[in-house]
Tab-separated table of N, CA, C and O in Angstrom:
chain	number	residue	atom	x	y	z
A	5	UNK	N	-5.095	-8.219	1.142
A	5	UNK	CA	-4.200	-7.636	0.184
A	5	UNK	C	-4.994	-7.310	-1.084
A	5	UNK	O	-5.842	-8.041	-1.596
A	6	UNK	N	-4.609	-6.138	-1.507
A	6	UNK	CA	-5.437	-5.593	-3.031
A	6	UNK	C	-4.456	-5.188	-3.858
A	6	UNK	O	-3.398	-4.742	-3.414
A	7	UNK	N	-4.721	-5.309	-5.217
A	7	UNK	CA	-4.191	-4.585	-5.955
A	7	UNK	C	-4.135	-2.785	-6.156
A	7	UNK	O	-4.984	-2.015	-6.604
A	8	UNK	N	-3.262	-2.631	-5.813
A	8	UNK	CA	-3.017	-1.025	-5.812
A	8	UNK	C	-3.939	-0.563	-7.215
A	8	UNK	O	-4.823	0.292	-7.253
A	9	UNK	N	-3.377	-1.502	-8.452
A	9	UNK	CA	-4.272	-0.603	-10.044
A	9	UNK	C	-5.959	-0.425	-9.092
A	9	UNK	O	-6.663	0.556	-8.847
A	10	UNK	N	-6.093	-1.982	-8.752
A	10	UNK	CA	-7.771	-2.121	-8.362
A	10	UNK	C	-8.483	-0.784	-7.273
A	10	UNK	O	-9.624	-0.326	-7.224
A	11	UNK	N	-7.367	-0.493	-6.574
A	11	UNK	CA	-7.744	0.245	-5.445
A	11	UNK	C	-8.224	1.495	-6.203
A	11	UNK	O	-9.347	1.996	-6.146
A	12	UNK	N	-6.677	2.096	-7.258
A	12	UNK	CA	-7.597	3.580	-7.605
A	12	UNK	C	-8.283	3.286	-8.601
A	12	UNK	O	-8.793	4.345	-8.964
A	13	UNK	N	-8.711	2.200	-9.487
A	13	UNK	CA	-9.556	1.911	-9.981
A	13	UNK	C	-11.225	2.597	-9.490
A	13	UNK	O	-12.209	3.096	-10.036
A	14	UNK	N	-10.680	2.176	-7.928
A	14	UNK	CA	-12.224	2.169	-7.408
A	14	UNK	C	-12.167	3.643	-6.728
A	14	UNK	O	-13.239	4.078	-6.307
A	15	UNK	N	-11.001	4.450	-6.583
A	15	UNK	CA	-11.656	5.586	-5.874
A	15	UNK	C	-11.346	6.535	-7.021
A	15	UNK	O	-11.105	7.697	-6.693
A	16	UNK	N	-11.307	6.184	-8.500
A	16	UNK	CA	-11.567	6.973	-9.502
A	16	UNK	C	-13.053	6.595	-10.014
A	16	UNK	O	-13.449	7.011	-11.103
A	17	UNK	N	-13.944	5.702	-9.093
A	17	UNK	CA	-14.914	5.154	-9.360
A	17	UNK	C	-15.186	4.438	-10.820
A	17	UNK	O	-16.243	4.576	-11.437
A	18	UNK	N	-13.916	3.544	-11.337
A	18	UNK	CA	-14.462	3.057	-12.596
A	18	UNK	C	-14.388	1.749	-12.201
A	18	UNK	O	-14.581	0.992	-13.152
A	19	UNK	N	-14.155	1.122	-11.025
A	19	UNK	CA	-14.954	-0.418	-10.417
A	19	UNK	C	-15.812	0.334	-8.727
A	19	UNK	O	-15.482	1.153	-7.869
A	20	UNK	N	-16.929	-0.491	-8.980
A	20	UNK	CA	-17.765	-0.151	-7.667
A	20	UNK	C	-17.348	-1.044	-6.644
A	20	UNK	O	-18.124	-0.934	-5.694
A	21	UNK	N	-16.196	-2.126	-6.364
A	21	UNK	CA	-15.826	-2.794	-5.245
A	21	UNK	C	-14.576	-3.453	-5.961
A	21	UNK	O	-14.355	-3.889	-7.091
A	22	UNK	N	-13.889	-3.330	-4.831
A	22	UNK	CA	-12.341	-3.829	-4.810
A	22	UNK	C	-12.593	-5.435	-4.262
A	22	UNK	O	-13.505	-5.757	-3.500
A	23	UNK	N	-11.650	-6.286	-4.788
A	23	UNK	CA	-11.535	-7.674	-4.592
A	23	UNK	C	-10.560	-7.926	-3.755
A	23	UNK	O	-9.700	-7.077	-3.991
A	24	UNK	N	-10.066	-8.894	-2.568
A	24	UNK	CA	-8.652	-8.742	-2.320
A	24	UNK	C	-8.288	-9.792	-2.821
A	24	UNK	O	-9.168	-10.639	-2.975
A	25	UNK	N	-6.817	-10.145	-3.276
A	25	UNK	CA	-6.415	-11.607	-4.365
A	25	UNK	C	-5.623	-12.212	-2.867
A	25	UNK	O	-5.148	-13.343	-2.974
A	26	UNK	N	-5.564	-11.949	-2.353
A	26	UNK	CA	-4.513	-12.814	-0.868
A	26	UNK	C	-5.658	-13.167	0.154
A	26	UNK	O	-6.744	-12.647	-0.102
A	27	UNK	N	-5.611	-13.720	0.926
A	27	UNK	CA	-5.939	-14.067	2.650
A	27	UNK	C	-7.710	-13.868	2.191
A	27	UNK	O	-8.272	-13.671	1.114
A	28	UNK	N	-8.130	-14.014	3.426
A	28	UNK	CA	-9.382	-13.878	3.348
A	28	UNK	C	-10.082	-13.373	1.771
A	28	UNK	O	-9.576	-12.867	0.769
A	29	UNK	N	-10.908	-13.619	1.981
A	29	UNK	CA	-12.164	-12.511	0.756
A	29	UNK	C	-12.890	-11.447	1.353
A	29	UNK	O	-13.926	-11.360	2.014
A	30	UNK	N	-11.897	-10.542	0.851
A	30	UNK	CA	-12.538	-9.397	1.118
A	30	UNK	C	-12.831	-8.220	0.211
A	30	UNK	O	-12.024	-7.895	-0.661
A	31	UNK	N	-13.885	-7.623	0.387
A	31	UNK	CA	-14.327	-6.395	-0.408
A	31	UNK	C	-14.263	-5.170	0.061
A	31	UNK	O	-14.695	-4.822	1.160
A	32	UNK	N	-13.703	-4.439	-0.782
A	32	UNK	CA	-14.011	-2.687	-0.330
A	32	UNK	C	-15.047	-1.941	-1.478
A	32	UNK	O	-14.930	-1.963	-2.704
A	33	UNK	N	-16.068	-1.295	-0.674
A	33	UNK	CA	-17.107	-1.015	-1.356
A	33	UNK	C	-17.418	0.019	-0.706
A	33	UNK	O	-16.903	0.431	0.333
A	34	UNK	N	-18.660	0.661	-1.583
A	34	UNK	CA	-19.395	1.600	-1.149
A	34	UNK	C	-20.692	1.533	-0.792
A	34	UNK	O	-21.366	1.113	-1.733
A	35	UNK	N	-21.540	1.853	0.500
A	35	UNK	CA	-22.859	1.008	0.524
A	35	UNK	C	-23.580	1.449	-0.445
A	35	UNK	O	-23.062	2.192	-1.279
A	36	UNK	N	-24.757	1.130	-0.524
A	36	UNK	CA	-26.016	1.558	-1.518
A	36	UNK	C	-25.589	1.145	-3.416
A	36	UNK	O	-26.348	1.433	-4.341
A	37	UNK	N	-24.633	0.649	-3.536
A	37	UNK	CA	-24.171	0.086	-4.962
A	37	UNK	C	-24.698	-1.386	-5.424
A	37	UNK	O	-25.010	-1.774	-6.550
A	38	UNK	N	-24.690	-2.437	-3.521
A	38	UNK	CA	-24.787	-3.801	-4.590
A	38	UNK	C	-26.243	-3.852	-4.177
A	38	UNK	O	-26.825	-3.193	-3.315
A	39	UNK	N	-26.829	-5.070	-5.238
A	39	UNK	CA	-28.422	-5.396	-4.657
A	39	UNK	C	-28.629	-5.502	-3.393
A	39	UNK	O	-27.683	-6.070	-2.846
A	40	UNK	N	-29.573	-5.160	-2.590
A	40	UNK	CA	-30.090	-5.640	-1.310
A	40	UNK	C	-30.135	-6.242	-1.453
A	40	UNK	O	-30.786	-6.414	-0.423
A	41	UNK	N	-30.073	-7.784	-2.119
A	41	UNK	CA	-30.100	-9.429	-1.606
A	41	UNK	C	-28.705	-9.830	-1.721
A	41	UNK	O	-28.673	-11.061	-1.701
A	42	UNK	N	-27.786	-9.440	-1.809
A	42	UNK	CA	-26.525	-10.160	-2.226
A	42	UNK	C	-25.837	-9.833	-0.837
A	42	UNK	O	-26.555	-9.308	0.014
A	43	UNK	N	-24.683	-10.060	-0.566
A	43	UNK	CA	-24.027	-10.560	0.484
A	43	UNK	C	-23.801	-9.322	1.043
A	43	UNK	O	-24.270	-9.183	2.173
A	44	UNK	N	-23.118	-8.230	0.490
A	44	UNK	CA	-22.651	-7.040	0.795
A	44	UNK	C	-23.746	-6.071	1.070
A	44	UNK	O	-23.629	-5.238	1.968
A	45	UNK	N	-24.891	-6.163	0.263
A	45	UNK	CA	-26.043	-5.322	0.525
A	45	UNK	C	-26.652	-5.698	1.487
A	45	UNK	O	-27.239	-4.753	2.015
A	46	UNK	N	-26.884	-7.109	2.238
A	46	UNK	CA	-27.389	-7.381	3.205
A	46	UNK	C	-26.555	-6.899	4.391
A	46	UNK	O	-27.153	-6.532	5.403
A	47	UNK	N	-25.234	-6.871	4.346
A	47	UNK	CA	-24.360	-6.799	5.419
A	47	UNK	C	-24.172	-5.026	5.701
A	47	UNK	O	-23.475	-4.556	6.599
A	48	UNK	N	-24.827	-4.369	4.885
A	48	UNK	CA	-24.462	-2.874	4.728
A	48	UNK	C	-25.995	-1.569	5.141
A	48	UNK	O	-26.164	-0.361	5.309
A	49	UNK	N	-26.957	-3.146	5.123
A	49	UNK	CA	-28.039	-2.214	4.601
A	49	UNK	C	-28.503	-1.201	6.035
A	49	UNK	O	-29.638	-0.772	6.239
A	50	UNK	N	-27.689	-1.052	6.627
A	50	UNK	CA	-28.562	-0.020	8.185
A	50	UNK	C	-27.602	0.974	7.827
A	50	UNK	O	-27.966	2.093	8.188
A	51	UNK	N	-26.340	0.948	7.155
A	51	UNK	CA	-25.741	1.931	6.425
A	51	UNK	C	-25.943	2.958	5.302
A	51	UNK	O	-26.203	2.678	4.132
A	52	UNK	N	-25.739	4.579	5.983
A	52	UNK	CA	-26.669	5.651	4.793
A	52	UNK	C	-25.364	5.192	3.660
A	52	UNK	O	-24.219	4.843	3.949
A	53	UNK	N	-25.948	5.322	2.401
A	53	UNK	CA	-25.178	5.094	1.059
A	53	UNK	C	-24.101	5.945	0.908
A	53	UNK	O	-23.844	7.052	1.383
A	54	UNK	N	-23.508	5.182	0.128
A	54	UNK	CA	-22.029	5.892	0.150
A	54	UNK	C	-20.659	5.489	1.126
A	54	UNK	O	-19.478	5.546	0.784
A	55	UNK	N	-21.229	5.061	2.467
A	55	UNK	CA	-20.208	4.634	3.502
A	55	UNK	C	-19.323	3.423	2.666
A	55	UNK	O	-19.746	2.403	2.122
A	56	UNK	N	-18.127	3.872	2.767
A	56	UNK	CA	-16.594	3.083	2.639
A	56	UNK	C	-16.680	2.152	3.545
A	56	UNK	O	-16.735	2.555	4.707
A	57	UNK	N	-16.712	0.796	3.328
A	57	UNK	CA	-16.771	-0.188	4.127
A	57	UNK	C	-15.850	-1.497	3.135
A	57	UNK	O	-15.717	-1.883	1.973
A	58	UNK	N	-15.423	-1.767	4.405
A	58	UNK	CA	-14.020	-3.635	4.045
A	58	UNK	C	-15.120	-4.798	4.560
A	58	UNK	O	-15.631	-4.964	5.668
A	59	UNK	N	-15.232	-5.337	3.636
A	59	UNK	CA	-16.136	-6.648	4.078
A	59	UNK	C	-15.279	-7.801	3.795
A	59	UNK	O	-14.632	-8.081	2.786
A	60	UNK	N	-15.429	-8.442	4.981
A	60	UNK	CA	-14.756	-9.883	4.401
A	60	UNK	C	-15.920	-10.907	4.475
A	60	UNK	O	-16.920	-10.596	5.121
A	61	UNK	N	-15.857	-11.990	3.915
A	61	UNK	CA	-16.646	-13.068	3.583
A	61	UNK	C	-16.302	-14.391	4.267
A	61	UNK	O	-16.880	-15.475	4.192
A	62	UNK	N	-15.237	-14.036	4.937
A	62	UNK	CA	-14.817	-15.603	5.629
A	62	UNK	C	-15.678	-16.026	6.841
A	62	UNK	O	-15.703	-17.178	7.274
A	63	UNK	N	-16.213	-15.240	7.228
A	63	UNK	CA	-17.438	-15.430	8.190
A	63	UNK	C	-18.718	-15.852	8.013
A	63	UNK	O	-19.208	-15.499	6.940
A	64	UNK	N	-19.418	-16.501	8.736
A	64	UNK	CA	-20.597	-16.674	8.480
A	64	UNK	C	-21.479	-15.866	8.556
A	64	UNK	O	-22.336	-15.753	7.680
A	65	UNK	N	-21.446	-15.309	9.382
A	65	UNK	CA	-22.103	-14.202	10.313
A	65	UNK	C	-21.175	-12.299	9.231
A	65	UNK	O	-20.314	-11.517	9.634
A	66	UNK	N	-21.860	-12.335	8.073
A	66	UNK	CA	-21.573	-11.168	7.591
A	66	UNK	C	-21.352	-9.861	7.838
A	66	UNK	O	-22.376	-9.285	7.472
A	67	UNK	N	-20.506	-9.001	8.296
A	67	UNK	CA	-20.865	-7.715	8.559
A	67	UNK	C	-19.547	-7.264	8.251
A	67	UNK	O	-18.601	-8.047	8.162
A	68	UNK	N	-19.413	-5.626	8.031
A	68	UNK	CA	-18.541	-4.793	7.546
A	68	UNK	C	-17.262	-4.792	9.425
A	68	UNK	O	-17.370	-4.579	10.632
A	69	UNK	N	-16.295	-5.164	8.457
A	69	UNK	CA	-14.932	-5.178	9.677
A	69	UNK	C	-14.313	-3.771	9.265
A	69	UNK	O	-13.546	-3.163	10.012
A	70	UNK	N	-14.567	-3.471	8.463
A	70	UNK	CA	-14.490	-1.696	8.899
A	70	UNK	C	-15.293	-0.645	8.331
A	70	UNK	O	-15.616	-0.679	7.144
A	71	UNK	N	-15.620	0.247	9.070
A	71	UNK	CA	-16.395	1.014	8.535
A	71	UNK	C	-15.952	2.600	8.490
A	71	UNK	O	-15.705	3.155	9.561
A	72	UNK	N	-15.857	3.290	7.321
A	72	UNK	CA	-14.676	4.626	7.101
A	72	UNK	C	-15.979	5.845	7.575
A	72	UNK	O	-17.192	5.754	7.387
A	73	UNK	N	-15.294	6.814	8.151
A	73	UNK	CA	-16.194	8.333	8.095
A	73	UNK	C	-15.686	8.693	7.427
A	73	UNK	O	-14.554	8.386	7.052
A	74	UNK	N	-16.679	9.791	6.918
A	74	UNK	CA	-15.858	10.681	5.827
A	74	UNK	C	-14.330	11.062	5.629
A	74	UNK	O	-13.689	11.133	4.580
A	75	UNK	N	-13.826	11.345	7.286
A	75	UNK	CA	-12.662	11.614	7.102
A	75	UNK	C	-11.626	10.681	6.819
A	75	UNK	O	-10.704	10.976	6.058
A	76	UNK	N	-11.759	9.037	7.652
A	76	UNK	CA	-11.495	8.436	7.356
A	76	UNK	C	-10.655	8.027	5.687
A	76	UNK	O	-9.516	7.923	5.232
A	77	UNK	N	-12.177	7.894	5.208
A	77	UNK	CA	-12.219	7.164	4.157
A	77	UNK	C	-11.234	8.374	3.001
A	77	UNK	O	-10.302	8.002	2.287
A	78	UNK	N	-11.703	9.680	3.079
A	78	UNK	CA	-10.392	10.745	2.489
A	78	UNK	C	-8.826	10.410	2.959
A	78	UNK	O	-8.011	10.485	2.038
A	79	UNK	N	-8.396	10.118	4.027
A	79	UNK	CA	-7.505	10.073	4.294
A	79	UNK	C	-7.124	8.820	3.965
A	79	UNK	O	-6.107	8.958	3.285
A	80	UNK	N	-7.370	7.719	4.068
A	80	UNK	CA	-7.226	5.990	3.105
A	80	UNK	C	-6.664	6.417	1.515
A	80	UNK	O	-5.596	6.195	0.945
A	81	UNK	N	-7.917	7.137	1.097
A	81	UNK	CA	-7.475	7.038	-0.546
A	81	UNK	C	-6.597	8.034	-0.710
A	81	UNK	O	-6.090	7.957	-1.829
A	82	UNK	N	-6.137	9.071	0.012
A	82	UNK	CA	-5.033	9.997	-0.054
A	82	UNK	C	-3.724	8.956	0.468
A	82	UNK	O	-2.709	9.099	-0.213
A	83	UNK	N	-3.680	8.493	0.976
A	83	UNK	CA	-2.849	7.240	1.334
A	83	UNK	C	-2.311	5.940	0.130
A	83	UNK	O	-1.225	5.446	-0.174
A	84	UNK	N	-3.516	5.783	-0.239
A	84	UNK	CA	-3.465	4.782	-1.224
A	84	UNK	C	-3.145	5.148	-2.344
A	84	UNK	O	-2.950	4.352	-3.263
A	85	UNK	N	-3.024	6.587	-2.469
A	85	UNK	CA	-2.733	7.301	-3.865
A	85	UNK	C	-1.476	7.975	-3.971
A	85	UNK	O	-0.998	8.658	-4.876
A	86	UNK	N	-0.989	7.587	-2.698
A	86	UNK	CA	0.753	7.582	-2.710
A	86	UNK	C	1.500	6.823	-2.622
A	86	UNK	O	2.686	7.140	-2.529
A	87	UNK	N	1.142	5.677	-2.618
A	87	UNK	CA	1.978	4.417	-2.660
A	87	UNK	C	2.429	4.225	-4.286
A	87	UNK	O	1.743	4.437	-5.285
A	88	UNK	N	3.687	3.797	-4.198
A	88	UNK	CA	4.100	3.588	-5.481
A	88	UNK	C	2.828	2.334	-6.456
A	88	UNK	O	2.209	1.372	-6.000
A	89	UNK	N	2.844	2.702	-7.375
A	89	UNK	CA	2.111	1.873	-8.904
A	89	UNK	C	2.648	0.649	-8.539
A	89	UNK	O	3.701	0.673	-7.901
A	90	UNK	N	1.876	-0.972	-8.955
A	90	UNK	CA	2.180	-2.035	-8.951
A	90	UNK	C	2.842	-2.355	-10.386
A	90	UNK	O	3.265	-3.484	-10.633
């Protein structure tokens, strides 16, 4: 679960990763943003930059549980940008 403000926050690009405040820990990000040593950059890095990816952290074993194509990832934030304001 995310905050809707947080979401277009991030696809107006003025946060580089979404937090979720419910269930697991999870992130929505963009690759090539966090350091290559940190959790998300390690889990992203065979990914060309830019890919829309949901990472959760409840695992040990790190890796992106979804990964958006272009079209994808247009059609998410066209989605997410019609849901009513929190």
């Amino acid at each position: 679960m995310f905050r809707l403000s947080e979401l277009a926050g991030f696809f107006d690009q003025e946060i580089a990763t979404a937090e979720s405040v419910a269930g697991p820990l999870t992130f929505l990000t963009r690759t090539g943003i966090a350091a290559p040593d940190s959790i998300v950059g390690e889990a992203t890095a065979d990914l060309p930059d830019g890919t829309l990816v949901l990472l959760s952290v409840a695992v040990e074993d790190t890796h992106p549980s979804t990964v958006f194509t272009a079209s994808e990832a247009a059609s998410f934030e066209r989605w997410v940008r019609s849901l009513p304001e929190d």
